[in-house]
Amino acid sequence: MTIQRPYTHALNRLKEAGLRPTRQRLALARFLFDAGPRHVTAEQLHSEAMAQHVKVSLATVYNTLHQFTDAGLIREIVVDSGRSYFDTNVAPHYHFYCEDDGSLVDIPADAVHLARIPNMPRGTELSSVDLVFRLRRQQERHVAA
């Protein structure tokens, strides 16, 4: 019976992506990947790290998240200018974004059918499609009697 150390999964993910497993990268990777698929902001991840007594600056969290994105470990989902979520599910899929509470929910790729994709400019090819459906709670409408 093989016993895995707590950082084994995170360590393997970093090595497979060609990233040097520094103490801070390992800690952040563990927060990201050990809990299963999730969406997280840099601020949320920083708060988690601080709550677990992992000394890391917010700037380092941002830098690490962008390194993980560049390495293909996570995807960045931009919902507003200045507001991004980082998604640990890198398989093709889309999102619902609830403007009321800031939640992000996955939509399976096969649940959305794109009828027509425009021709790409010469010399380019389609890399991916990011699609975010923005939602807000319906306002109750009172009808005068």
PDB file of C-alpha atoms in Angstrom:
ATOM      1  CA  MET A   1       0.000   0.000   0.000  1.00  0.00           C
ATOM      2  CA  THR A   2       1.451   3.342  -1.090  1.00  0.00           C
ATOM      3  CA  ILE A   3       0.919   6.306   1.217  1.00  0.00           C
ATOM      4  CA  GLN A   4       0.819   9.661  -0.541  1.00  0.00           C
ATOM      5  CA  ARG A   5       2.125  12.762   1.116  1.00  0.00           C
ATOM      6  CA  PRO A   6      -0.233  15.767   1.259  1.00  0.00           C
ATOM      7  CA  TYR A   7       1.617  17.616  -1.511  1.00  0.00           C
ATOM      8  CA  THR A   8       1.984  14.667  -3.925  1.00  0.00           C
ATOM      9  CA  HIS A   9      -0.897  15.630  -6.231  1.00  0.00           C
ATOM     10  CA  ALA A  10       0.161  19.308  -6.381  1.00  0.00           C
ATOM     11  CA  LEU A  11       3.813  18.354  -6.860  1.00  0.00           C
ATOM     12  CA  ASN A  12       2.968  16.039  -9.756  1.00  0.00           C
ATOM     13  CA  ARG A  13       0.788  18.691 -11.444  1.00  0.00           C
ATOM     14  CA  LEU A  14       3.596  21.262 -11.265  1.00  0.00           C
ATOM     15  CA  LYS A  15       6.225  18.830 -12.556  1.00  0.00           C
ATOM     16  CA  GLU A  16       3.989  17.726 -15.457  1.00  0.00           C
ATOM     17  CA  ALA A  17       3.516  21.403 -16.405  1.00  0.00           C
ATOM     18  CA  GLY A  18       7.264  22.032 -16.291  1.00  0.00           C
ATOM     19  CA  LEU A  19       7.055  24.408 -13.320  1.00  0.00           C
ATOM     20  CA  ARG A  20       9.622  24.365 -10.540  1.00  0.00           C
ATOM     21  CA  PRO A  21       7.828  23.325  -7.333  1.00  0.00           C
ATOM     22  CA  THR A  22       8.667  26.210  -5.015  1.00  0.00           C
ATOM     23  CA  ARG A  23       7.160  26.278  -1.523  1.00  0.00           C
ATOM     24  CA  GLN A  24       4.641  28.950  -2.503  1.00  0.00           C
ATOM     25  CA  ARG A  25       3.661  27.296  -5.791  1.00  0.00           C
ATOM     26  CA  LEU A  26       3.150  23.993  -3.990  1.00  0.00           C
ATOM     27  CA  ALA A  27       0.969  25.572  -1.332  1.00  0.00           C
ATOM     28  CA  LEU A  28      -1.163  27.474  -3.850  1.00  0.00           C
ATOM     29  CA  ALA A  29      -1.440  24.435  -6.136  1.00  0.00           C
ATOM     30  CA  ARG A  30      -2.635  22.377  -3.202  1.00  0.00           C
ATOM     31  CA  PHE A  31      -5.351  24.938  -2.370  1.00  0.00           C
ATOM     32  CA  LEU A  32      -6.404  24.998  -6.023  1.00  0.00           C
ATOM     33  CA  PHE A  33      -6.361  21.321  -6.952  1.00  0.00           C
ATOM     34  CA  ASP A  34      -6.991  19.297  -3.804  1.00  0.00           C
ATOM     35  CA  ALA A  35     -10.587  20.496  -3.417  1.00  0.00           C
ATOM     36  CA  GLY A  36     -11.729  19.375  -6.886  1.00  0.00           C
ATOM     37  CA  PRO A  37     -12.912  21.680  -9.676  1.00  0.00           C
ATOM     38  CA  ARG A  38     -13.433  25.251  -8.537  1.00  0.00           C
ATOM     39  CA  HIS A  39     -13.485  28.920  -9.497  1.00  0.00           C
ATOM     40  CA  VAL A  40     -11.441  31.267  -7.359  1.00  0.00           C
ATOM     41  CA  THR A  41     -10.269  34.861  -7.458  1.00  0.00           C
ATOM     42  CA  ALA A  42      -6.723  35.825  -6.541  1.00  0.00           C
ATOM     43  CA  GLU A  43      -8.075  37.559  -3.443  1.00  0.00           C
ATOM     44  CA  GLN A  44      -9.956  34.437  -2.338  1.00  0.00           C
ATOM     45  CA  LEU A  45      -6.881  32.263  -2.818  1.00  0.00           C
ATOM     46  CA  HIS A  46      -4.754  34.781  -0.917  1.00  0.00           C
ATOM     47  CA  SER A  47      -7.259  34.735   1.969  1.00  0.00           C
ATOM     48  CA  GLU A  48      -7.181  30.935   2.057  1.00  0.00           C
ATOM     49  CA  ALA A  49      -3.400  30.960   2.161  1.00  0.00           C
ATOM     50  CA  MET A  50      -3.314  33.517   4.972  1.00  0.00           C
ATOM     51  CA  ALA A  51      -5.918  31.547   6.961  1.00  0.00           C
ATOM     52  CA  GLN A  52      -3.643  28.491   6.713  1.00  0.00           C
ATOM     53  CA  HIS A  53      -0.600  30.559   7.777  1.00  0.00           C
ATOM     54  CA  VAL A  54       1.048  30.396   4.346  1.00  0.00           C
ATOM     55  CA  LYS A  55       3.023  33.600   4.001  1.00  0.00           C
ATOM     56  CA  VAL A  56       2.507  34.810   0.457  1.00  0.00           C
ATOM     57  CA  SER A  57       1.821  38.275  -0.925  1.00  0.00           C
ATOM     58  CA  LEU A  58      -1.195  39.054  -3.094  1.00  0.00           C
ATOM     59  CA  ALA A  59       1.230  39.963  -5.910  1.00  0.00           C
ATOM     60  CA  THR A  60       2.810  36.506  -5.671  1.00  0.00           C
ATOM     61  CA  VAL A  61      -0.642  34.901  -5.799  1.00  0.00           C
ATOM     62  CA  TYR A  62      -1.437  36.847  -8.986  1.00  0.00           C
ATOM     63  CA  ASN A  63       1.937  35.973 -10.529  1.00  0.00           C
ATOM     64  CA  THR A  64       1.530  32.301  -9.650  1.00  0.00           C
ATOM     65  CA  LEU A  65      -2.019  32.162 -11.032  1.00  0.00           C
ATOM     66  CA  HIS A  66      -0.795  33.659 -14.303  1.00  0.00           C
ATOM     67  CA  GLN A  67       2.094  31.167 -14.421  1.00  0.00           C
ATOM     68  CA  PHE A  68      -0.396  28.322 -13.868  1.00  0.00           C
ATOM     69  CA  THR A  69      -2.604  29.772 -16.632  1.00  0.00           C
ATOM     70  CA  ASP A  70       0.336  30.018 -19.059  1.00  0.00           C
ATOM     71  CA  ALA A  71       1.261  26.406 -18.229  1.00  0.00           C
ATOM     72  CA  GLY A  72      -2.297  25.217 -18.956  1.00  0.00           C
ATOM     73  CA  LEU A  73      -3.067  24.142 -15.395  1.00  0.00           C
ATOM     74  CA  ILE A  74      -5.959  26.595 -15.002  1.00  0.00           C
ATOM     75  CA  ARG A  75      -8.034  28.988 -17.140  1.00  0.00           C
ATOM     76  CA  GLU A  76      -8.619  32.656 -16.473  1.00  0.00           C
ATOM     77  CA  ILE A  77     -12.241  33.746 -16.850  1.00  0.00           C
ATOM     78  CA  VAL A  78     -12.609  37.535 -17.121  1.00  0.00           C
ATOM     79  CA  VAL A  79     -16.086  38.582 -15.983  1.00  0.00           C
ATOM     80  CA  ASP A  80     -15.544  42.350 -15.716  1.00  0.00           C
ATOM     81  CA  SER A  81     -12.654  44.707 -16.235  1.00  0.00           C
ATOM     82  CA  GLY A  82     -10.503  44.135 -13.195  1.00  0.00           C
ATOM     83  CA  ARG A  83     -12.365  40.991 -12.061  1.00  0.00           C
ATOM     84  CA  SER A  84     -11.128  37.552 -13.049  1.00  0.00           C
ATOM     85  CA  TYR A  85     -11.772  34.063 -11.786  1.00  0.00           C
ATOM     86  CA  PHE A  86      -9.349  31.202 -12.183  1.00  0.00           C
ATOM     87  CA  ASP A  87     -10.916  27.888 -13.138  1.00  0.00           C
ATOM     88  CA  THR A  88      -9.260  24.568 -12.333  1.00  0.00           C
ATOM     89  CA  ASN A  89     -11.416  22.824 -14.965  1.00  0.00           C
ATOM     90  CA  VAL A  90      -9.479  23.291 -18.211  1.00  0.00           C
ATOM     91  CA  ALA A  91     -11.755  21.071 -20.331  1.00  0.00           C
ATOM     92  CA  PRO A  92     -13.885  22.975 -22.868  1.00  0.00           C
ATOM     93  CA  HIS A  93     -16.937  24.471 -21.170  1.00  0.00           C
ATOM     94  CA  TYR A  94     -18.763  27.778 -20.619  1.00  0.00           C
ATOM     95  CA  HIS A  95     -20.080  29.713 -17.628  1.00  0.00           C
ATOM     96  CA  PHE A  96     -23.048  31.361 -15.979  1.00  0.00           C
ATOM     97  CA  TYR A  97     -21.962  34.439 -13.989  1.00  0.00           C
ATOM     98  CA  CYS A  98     -24.433  35.710 -11.395  1.00  0.00           C
ATOM     99  CA  GLU A  99     -23.965  39.456 -11.091  1.00  0.00           C
ATOM    100  CA  ASP A 100     -25.880  39.550  -7.793  1.00  0.00           C
ATOM    101  CA  ASP A 101     -23.535  37.357  -5.791  1.00  0.00           C
ATOM    102  CA  GLY A 102     -20.462  36.965  -8.023  1.00  0.00           C
ATOM    103  CA  SER A 103     -20.845  33.205  -8.403  1.00  0.00           C
ATOM    104  CA  LEU A 104     -19.581  31.368 -11.464  1.00  0.00           C
ATOM    105  CA  VAL A 105     -21.183  28.080 -12.541  1.00  0.00           C
ATOM    106  CA  ASP A 106     -19.957  25.678 -15.228  1.00  0.00           C
ATOM    107  CA  ILE A 107     -22.037  24.903 -18.317  1.00  0.00           C
ATOM    108  CA  PRO A 108     -21.044  21.717 -20.157  1.00  0.00           C
ATOM    109  CA  ALA A 109     -19.740  22.409 -23.660  1.00  0.00           C
ATOM    110  CA  ASP A 110     -22.386  20.189 -25.239  1.00  0.00           C
ATOM    111  CA  ALA A 111     -25.191  22.229 -23.625  1.00  0.00           C
ATOM    112  CA  VAL A 112     -24.375  25.216 -25.860  1.00  0.00           C
ATOM    113  CA  HIS A 113     -24.689  25.123 -29.621  1.00  0.00           C
ATOM    114  CA  LEU A 114     -22.938  27.846 -31.575  1.00  0.00           C
ATOM    115  CA  ALA A 115     -24.838  28.257 -34.839  1.00  0.00           C
ATOM    116  CA  ARG A 116     -22.196  30.175 -36.716  1.00  0.00           C
ATOM    117  CA  ILE A 117     -18.606  31.135 -36.043  1.00  0.00           C
ATOM    118  CA  PRO A 118     -17.231  33.979 -38.167  1.00  0.00           C
ATOM    119  CA  ASN A 119     -14.339  33.418 -40.554  1.00  0.00           C
ATOM    120  CA  MET A 120     -11.013  33.929 -38.846  1.00  0.00           C
ATOM    121  CA  PRO A 121      -8.698  36.667 -40.098  1.00  0.00           C
ATOM    122  CA  ARG A 122      -6.086  35.412 -42.545  1.00  0.00           C
ATOM    123  CA  GLY A 123      -3.168  33.671 -40.866  1.00  0.00           C
ATOM    124  CA  THR A 124      -5.050  32.856 -37.643  1.00  0.00           C
ATOM    125  CA  GLU A 125      -6.826  29.838 -36.218  1.00  0.00           C
ATOM    126  CA  LEU A 126      -9.405  29.439 -33.459  1.00  0.00           C
ATOM    127  CA  SER A 127      -7.714  28.730 -30.148  1.00  0.00           C
ATOM    128  CA  SER A 128     -10.750  28.674 -27.841  1.00  0.00           C
ATOM    129  CA  VAL A 129     -14.143  30.228 -27.217  1.00  0.00           C
ATOM    130  CA  ASP A 130     -14.862  31.906 -23.878  1.00  0.00           C
ATOM    131  CA  LEU A 131     -18.565  32.399 -23.331  1.00  0.00           C
ATOM    132  CA  VAL A 132     -20.037  33.852 -20.144  1.00  0.00           C
ATOM    133  CA  PHE A 133     -23.790  34.203 -19.685  1.00  0.00           C
ATOM    134  CA  ARG A 134     -24.414  37.069 -17.252  1.00  0.00           C
ATOM    135  CA  LEU A 135     -27.375  36.559 -14.946  1.00  0.00           C
ATOM    136  CA  ARG A 136     -29.198  38.647 -12.373  1.00  0.00           C
ATOM    137  CA  ARG A 137     -32.204  37.928 -10.205  1.00  0.00           C
ATOM    138  CA  GLN A 138     -35.512  38.906 -11.740  1.00  0.00           C
ATOM    139  CA  GLN A 139     -37.172  41.889 -10.165  1.00  0.00           C
ATOM    140  CA  GLU A 140     -40.640  41.167  -8.842  1.00  0.00           C
ATOM    141  CA  ARG A 141     -43.237  43.106 -10.748  1.00  0.00           C
ATOM    142  CA  HIS A 142     -46.200  44.320  -8.743  1.00  0.00           C
ATOM    143  CA  VAL A 143     -49.362  44.748 -10.722  1.00  0.00           C
ATOM    144  CA  ALA A 144     -51.772  47.377  -9.412  1.00  0.00           C
ATOM    145  CA  ALA A 145     -55.243  45.918  -8.781  1.00  0.00           C
TER     146      ALA A 145
END
